[in-house]
């Protein structure tokens, strides 16, 4: 097996694992939207496992690329590839770039979902603290009239 074929295999494996990493990130998005803690935890563990696998494949490909081509970019390396591999390698690099962009967007979306959940939790706790410490009655001329049952209703917009 030639070094070019080995490099192409590493590139293909990196691309495949990046696709699986994207799928795991989307499953985490689904779990966050459904807001089921067990599903979120399972999806997060799977995402972390896929991240480690992709990181290993990426490191192997980069190590081989640096040994052979120094500081050349991946696109520049593809230009040196044999003609039988060149088109496939350019297509694979394009997929990797596209999937990398997709992953960045998905991660940003997941972070926004997590932050929104934390903000909702903080607002709910603040409402409960105010209800427990403040007087929640109606002012009348002769003082505060306590509410009839003292319950706290928390809306989704808390």
PDB file of C-alpha atoms in Angstrom:
ATOM      1  CA  UNK A   1       0.000   0.000   0.000  1.00  0.00           C
ATOM      2  CA  UNK A   2       1.419   3.351  -0.959  1.00  0.00           C
ATOM      3  CA  UNK A   3       1.697   6.276   1.396  1.00  0.00           C
ATOM      4  CA  UNK A   4      -0.885   8.149  -0.670  1.00  0.00           C
ATOM      5  CA  UNK A   5      -3.405   5.339  -0.235  1.00  0.00           C
ATOM      6  CA  UNK A   6      -2.727   5.275   3.513  1.00  0.00           C
ATOM      7  CA  UNK A   7      -3.187   9.060   3.677  1.00  0.00           C
ATOM      8  CA  UNK A   8      -6.432   8.786   1.695  1.00  0.00           C
ATOM      9  CA  UNK A   9      -7.677   6.107   4.121  1.00  0.00           C
ATOM     10  CA  UNK A  10      -6.902   8.347   7.092  1.00  0.00           C
ATOM     11  CA  UNK A  11      -8.694  11.231   5.390  1.00  0.00           C
ATOM     12  CA  UNK A  12     -11.726   9.049   4.665  1.00  0.00           C
ATOM     13  CA  UNK A  13     -11.807   7.746   8.240  1.00  0.00           C
ATOM     14  CA  UNK A  14     -11.655  11.294   9.589  1.00  0.00           C
ATOM     15  CA  UNK A  15     -14.556  12.262   7.319  1.00  0.00           C
ATOM     16  CA  UNK A  16     -16.628   9.254   8.419  1.00  0.00           C
ATOM     17  CA  UNK A  17     -16.011   9.922  12.119  1.00  0.00           C
ATOM     18  CA  UNK A  18     -16.851  13.603  11.665  1.00  0.00           C
ATOM     19  CA  UNK A  19     -20.199  12.571  10.159  1.00  0.00           C
ATOM     20  CA  UNK A  20     -20.851  10.348  13.196  1.00  0.00           C
ATOM     21  CA  UNK A  21     -19.854  13.202  15.515  1.00  0.00           C
ATOM     22  CA  UNK A  22     -22.373  15.465  13.746  1.00  0.00           C
ATOM     23  CA  UNK A  23     -25.085  12.829  14.166  1.00  0.00           C
ATOM     24  CA  UNK A  24     -24.298  12.543  17.888  1.00  0.00           C
ATOM     25  CA  UNK A  25     -24.446  16.347  18.280  1.00  0.00           C
ATOM     26  CA  UNK A  26     -27.865  16.417  16.584  1.00  0.00           C
ATOM     27  CA  UNK A  27     -29.107  13.676  18.938  1.00  0.00           C
ATOM     28  CA  UNK A  28     -28.015  15.849  21.847  1.00  0.00           C
ATOM     29  CA  UNK A  29     -29.999  18.725  20.321  1.00  0.00           C
ATOM     30  CA  UNK A  30     -33.093  16.509  20.131  1.00  0.00           C
ATOM     31  CA  UNK A  31     -32.617  15.397  23.740  1.00  0.00           C
ATOM     32  CA  UNK A  32     -32.210  19.001  24.910  1.00  0.00           C
ATOM     33  CA  UNK A  33     -35.371  20.053  23.081  1.00  0.00           C
ATOM     34  CA  UNK A  34     -37.362  17.150  24.583  1.00  0.00           C
ATOM     35  CA  UNK A  35     -35.855  18.014  27.999  1.00  0.00           C
ATOM     36  CA  UNK A  36     -35.547  14.425  29.260  1.00  0.00           C
ATOM     37  CA  UNK A  37     -32.561  14.224  31.645  1.00  0.00           C
ATOM     38  CA  UNK A  38     -31.772  10.542  30.993  1.00  0.00           C
ATOM     39  CA  UNK A  39     -31.745  11.090  27.230  1.00  0.00           C
ATOM     40  CA  UNK A  40     -29.591  14.209  27.611  1.00  0.00           C
ATOM     41  CA  UNK A  41     -27.030  12.328  29.685  1.00  0.00           C
ATOM     42  CA  UNK A  42     -26.924   9.384  27.265  1.00  0.00           C
ATOM     43  CA  UNK A  43     -26.595  11.689  24.245  1.00  0.00           C
ATOM     44  CA  UNK A  44     -23.852  13.676  25.967  1.00  0.00           C
ATOM     45  CA  UNK A  45     -21.853  10.520  26.728  1.00  0.00           C
ATOM     46  CA  UNK A  46     -22.195   9.315  23.141  1.00  0.00           C
ATOM     47  CA  UNK A  47     -21.155  12.735  21.843  1.00  0.00           C
ATOM     48  CA  UNK A  48     -18.051  12.731  24.042  1.00  0.00           C
ATOM     49  CA  UNK A  49     -17.086   9.224  22.845  1.00  0.00           C
ATOM     50  CA  UNK A  50     -17.484  10.297  19.215  1.00  0.00           C
ATOM     51  CA  UNK A  51     -15.458  13.442  19.878  1.00  0.00           C
ATOM     52  CA  UNK A  52     -12.563  11.362  21.218  1.00  0.00           C
ATOM     53  CA  UNK A  53     -12.705   8.987  18.230  1.00  0.00           C
ATOM     54  CA  UNK A  54     -12.724  11.860  15.747  1.00  0.00           C
ATOM     55  CA  UNK A  55      -9.917  13.641  17.602  1.00  0.00           C
ATOM     56  CA  UNK A  56      -7.748  10.531  17.360  1.00  0.00           C
ATOM     57  CA  UNK A  57      -8.386  10.143  13.620  1.00  0.00           C
ATOM     58  CA  UNK A  58      -7.727  13.861  13.072  1.00  0.00           C
ATOM     59  CA  UNK A  59      -4.429  13.667  14.993  1.00  0.00           C
ATOM     60  CA  UNK A  60      -3.280  10.645  12.978  1.00  0.00           C
ATOM     61  CA  UNK A  61      -4.051  12.356   9.680  1.00  0.00           C
ATOM     62  CA  UNK A  62      -2.395  15.615  10.729  1.00  0.00           C
ATOM     63  CA  UNK A  63       0.713  13.764  11.963  1.00  0.00           C
ATOM     64  CA  UNK A  64       1.097  11.971   8.649  1.00  0.00           C
ATOM     65  CA  UNK A  65       0.438  15.194   6.737  1.00  0.00           C
ATOM     66  CA  UNK A  66       3.083  17.115   8.741  1.00  0.00           C
ATOM     67  CA  UNK A  67       5.657  14.333   8.363  1.00  0.00           C
ATOM     68  CA  UNK A  68       5.260  14.370   4.606  1.00  0.00           C
ATOM     69  CA  UNK A  69       4.393  17.976   3.788  1.00  0.00           C
ATOM     70  CA  UNK A  70       5.350  20.152   6.748  1.00  0.00           C
ATOM     71  CA  UNK A  71       3.133  23.229   6.992  1.00  0.00           C
ATOM     72  CA  UNK A  72       1.170  22.804   3.752  1.00  0.00           C
ATOM     73  CA  UNK A  73      -2.603  22.992   4.092  1.00  0.00           C
ATOM     74  CA  UNK A  74      -4.791  20.015   3.316  1.00  0.00           C
ATOM     75  CA  UNK A  75      -5.924  21.592   0.037  1.00  0.00           C
ATOM     76  CA  UNK A  76      -2.301  22.085  -0.974  1.00  0.00           C
ATOM     77  CA  UNK A  77      -1.517  18.462  -0.133  1.00  0.00           C
ATOM     78  CA  UNK A  78      -4.415  17.344  -2.354  1.00  0.00           C
ATOM     79  CA  UNK A  79      -2.802  19.183  -5.268  1.00  0.00           C
ATOM     80  CA  UNK A  80       0.222  16.871  -4.950  1.00  0.00           C
ATOM     81  CA  UNK A  81      -1.893  13.698  -4.836  1.00  0.00           C
ATOM     82  CA  UNK A  82      -1.743  11.222  -7.728  1.00  0.00           C
ATOM     83  CA  UNK A  83      -4.368  11.929 -10.355  1.00  0.00           C
ATOM     84  CA  UNK A  84      -6.273   8.751  -9.451  1.00  0.00           C
ATOM     85  CA  UNK A  85      -6.834  10.039  -5.888  1.00  0.00           C
ATOM     86  CA  UNK A  86      -6.914  13.792  -6.411  1.00  0.00           C
ATOM     87  CA  UNK A  87     -10.619  14.251  -7.222  1.00  0.00           C
ATOM     88  CA  UNK A  88     -11.722  11.959  -4.390  1.00  0.00           C
ATOM     89  CA  UNK A  89      -9.441  13.748  -1.919  1.00  0.00           C
ATOM     90  CA  UNK A  90     -10.720  17.197  -2.926  1.00  0.00           C
ATOM     91  CA  UNK A  91     -14.308  15.962  -2.512  1.00  0.00           C
ATOM     92  CA  UNK A  92     -13.495  14.497   0.899  1.00  0.00           C
ATOM     93  CA  UNK A  93     -11.828  17.711   2.049  1.00  0.00           C
ATOM     94  CA  UNK A  94     -14.906  19.647   0.902  1.00  0.00           C
ATOM     95  CA  UNK A  95     -17.129  17.293   2.939  1.00  0.00           C
ATOM     96  CA  UNK A  96     -14.904  17.727   5.992  1.00  0.00           C
ATOM     97  CA  UNK A  97     -15.107  21.523   5.728  1.00  0.00           C
ATOM     98  CA  UNK A  98     -18.896  21.384   5.280  1.00  0.00           C
ATOM     99  CA  UNK A  99     -19.353  18.971   8.182  1.00  0.00           C
ATOM    100  CA  UNK A 100     -17.091  21.108  10.350  1.00  0.00           C
ATOM    101  CA  UNK A 101     -19.325  24.111   9.697  1.00  0.00           C
ATOM    102  CA  UNK A 102     -22.408  22.015  10.443  1.00  0.00           C
ATOM    103  CA  UNK A 103     -20.859  20.853  13.713  1.00  0.00           C
ATOM    104  CA  UNK A 104     -20.007  24.425  14.771  1.00  0.00           C
ATOM    105  CA  UNK A 105     -23.616  25.498  14.155  1.00  0.00           C
ATOM    106  CA  UNK A 106     -25.014  22.508  16.046  1.00  0.00           C
ATOM    107  CA  UNK A 107     -22.699  23.106  19.006  1.00  0.00           C
ATOM    108  CA  UNK A 108     -23.688  26.786  19.103  1.00  0.00           C
ATOM    109  CA  UNK A 109     -27.360  25.754  19.044  1.00  0.00           C
ATOM    110  CA  UNK A 110     -26.805  23.241  21.858  1.00  0.00           C
ATOM    111  CA  UNK A 111     -25.057  25.876  23.955  1.00  0.00           C
ATOM    112  CA  UNK A 112     -27.971  28.255  23.407  1.00  0.00           C
ATOM    113  CA  UNK A 113     -30.463  25.560  24.460  1.00  0.00           C
ATOM    114  CA  UNK A 114     -28.475  24.800  27.609  1.00  0.00           C
ATOM    115  CA  UNK A 115     -28.153  28.488  28.514  1.00  0.00           C
ATOM    116  CA  UNK A 116     -31.876  29.042  27.953  1.00  0.00           C
ATOM    117  CA  UNK A 117     -32.642  26.128  30.270  1.00  0.00           C
ATOM    118  CA  UNK A 118     -30.336  27.519  32.945  1.00  0.00           C
ATOM    119  CA  UNK A 119     -31.910  30.971  32.633  1.00  0.00           C
ATOM    120  CA  UNK A 120     -35.398  29.462  33.000  1.00  0.00           C
ATOM    121  CA  UNK A 121     -34.224  27.597  36.088  1.00  0.00           C
ATOM    122  CA  UNK A 122     -32.730  30.766  37.590  1.00  0.00           C
ATOM    123  CA  UNK A 123     -35.931  32.753  36.930  1.00  0.00           C
ATOM    124  CA  UNK A 124     -38.061  30.004  38.497  1.00  0.00           C
ATOM    125  CA  UNK A 125     -35.871  29.920  41.609  1.00  0.00           C
ATOM    126  CA  UNK A 126     -36.041  33.721  41.863  1.00  0.00           C
ATOM    127  CA  UNK A 127     -39.845  33.641  41.693  1.00  0.00           C
ATOM    128  CA  UNK A 128     -39.990  30.972  44.386  1.00  0.00           C
ATOM    129  CA  UNK A 129     -37.592  32.930  46.597  1.00  0.00           C
ATOM    130  CA  UNK A 130     -39.650  36.110  46.203  1.00  0.00           C
ATOM    131  CA  UNK A 131     -42.851  34.219  46.988  1.00  0.00           C
ATOM    132  CA  UNK A 132     -41.313  32.777  50.144  1.00  0.00           C
ATOM    133  CA  UNK A 133     -39.812  35.984  51.489  1.00  0.00           C
ATOM    134  CA  UNK A 134     -42.013  38.831  50.313  1.00  0.00           C
ATOM    135  CA  UNK A 135     -45.496  39.739  51.334  1.00  0.00           C
ATOM    136  CA  UNK A 136     -47.681  38.811  48.409  1.00  0.00           C
ATOM    137  CA  UNK A 137     -50.896  40.513  49.393  1.00  0.00           C
ATOM    138  CA  UNK A 138     -52.949  43.433  48.177  1.00  0.00           C
ATOM    139  CA  UNK A 139     -52.488  46.787  49.866  1.00  0.00           C
ATOM    140  CA  UNK A 140     -55.542  48.259  51.479  1.00  0.00           C
ATOM    141  CA  UNK A 141     -56.025  51.335  53.527  1.00  0.00           C
ATOM    142  CA  UNK A 142     -55.696  49.417  56.769  1.00  0.00           C
ATOM    143  CA  UNK A 143     -52.703  47.204  55.764  1.00  0.00           C
ATOM    144  CA  UNK A 144     -51.807  44.166  53.671  1.00  0.00           C
ATOM    145  CA  UNK A 145     -54.450  41.577  52.901  1.00  0.00           C
ATOM    146  CA  UNK A 146     -52.818  38.166  52.428  1.00  0.00           C
ATOM    147  CA  UNK A 147     -53.855  36.086  49.436  1.00  0.00           C
ATOM    148  CA  UNK A 148     -56.541  33.498  50.148  1.00  0.00           C
ATOM    149  CA  UNK A 149     -54.430  30.352  49.681  1.00  0.00           C
ATOM    150  CA  UNK A 150     -50.843  31.637  49.396  1.00  0.00           C
ATOM    151  CA  UNK A 151     -50.007  29.421  46.404  1.00  0.00           C
ATOM    152  CA  UNK A 152     -47.335  30.259  43.859  1.00  0.00           C
ATOM    153  CA  UNK A 153     -48.053  29.823  40.164  1.00  0.00           C
ATOM    154  CA  UNK A 154     -44.990  29.969  37.950  1.00  0.00           C
ATOM    155  CA  UNK A 155     -45.475  30.586  34.260  1.00  0.00           C
ATOM    156  CA  UNK A 156     -43.065  29.474  31.536  1.00  0.00           C
ATOM    157  CA  UNK A 157     -42.028  33.131  31.222  1.00  0.00           C
ATOM    158  CA  UNK A 158     -41.245  33.330  34.966  1.00  0.00           C
TER     159      UNK A 158
END
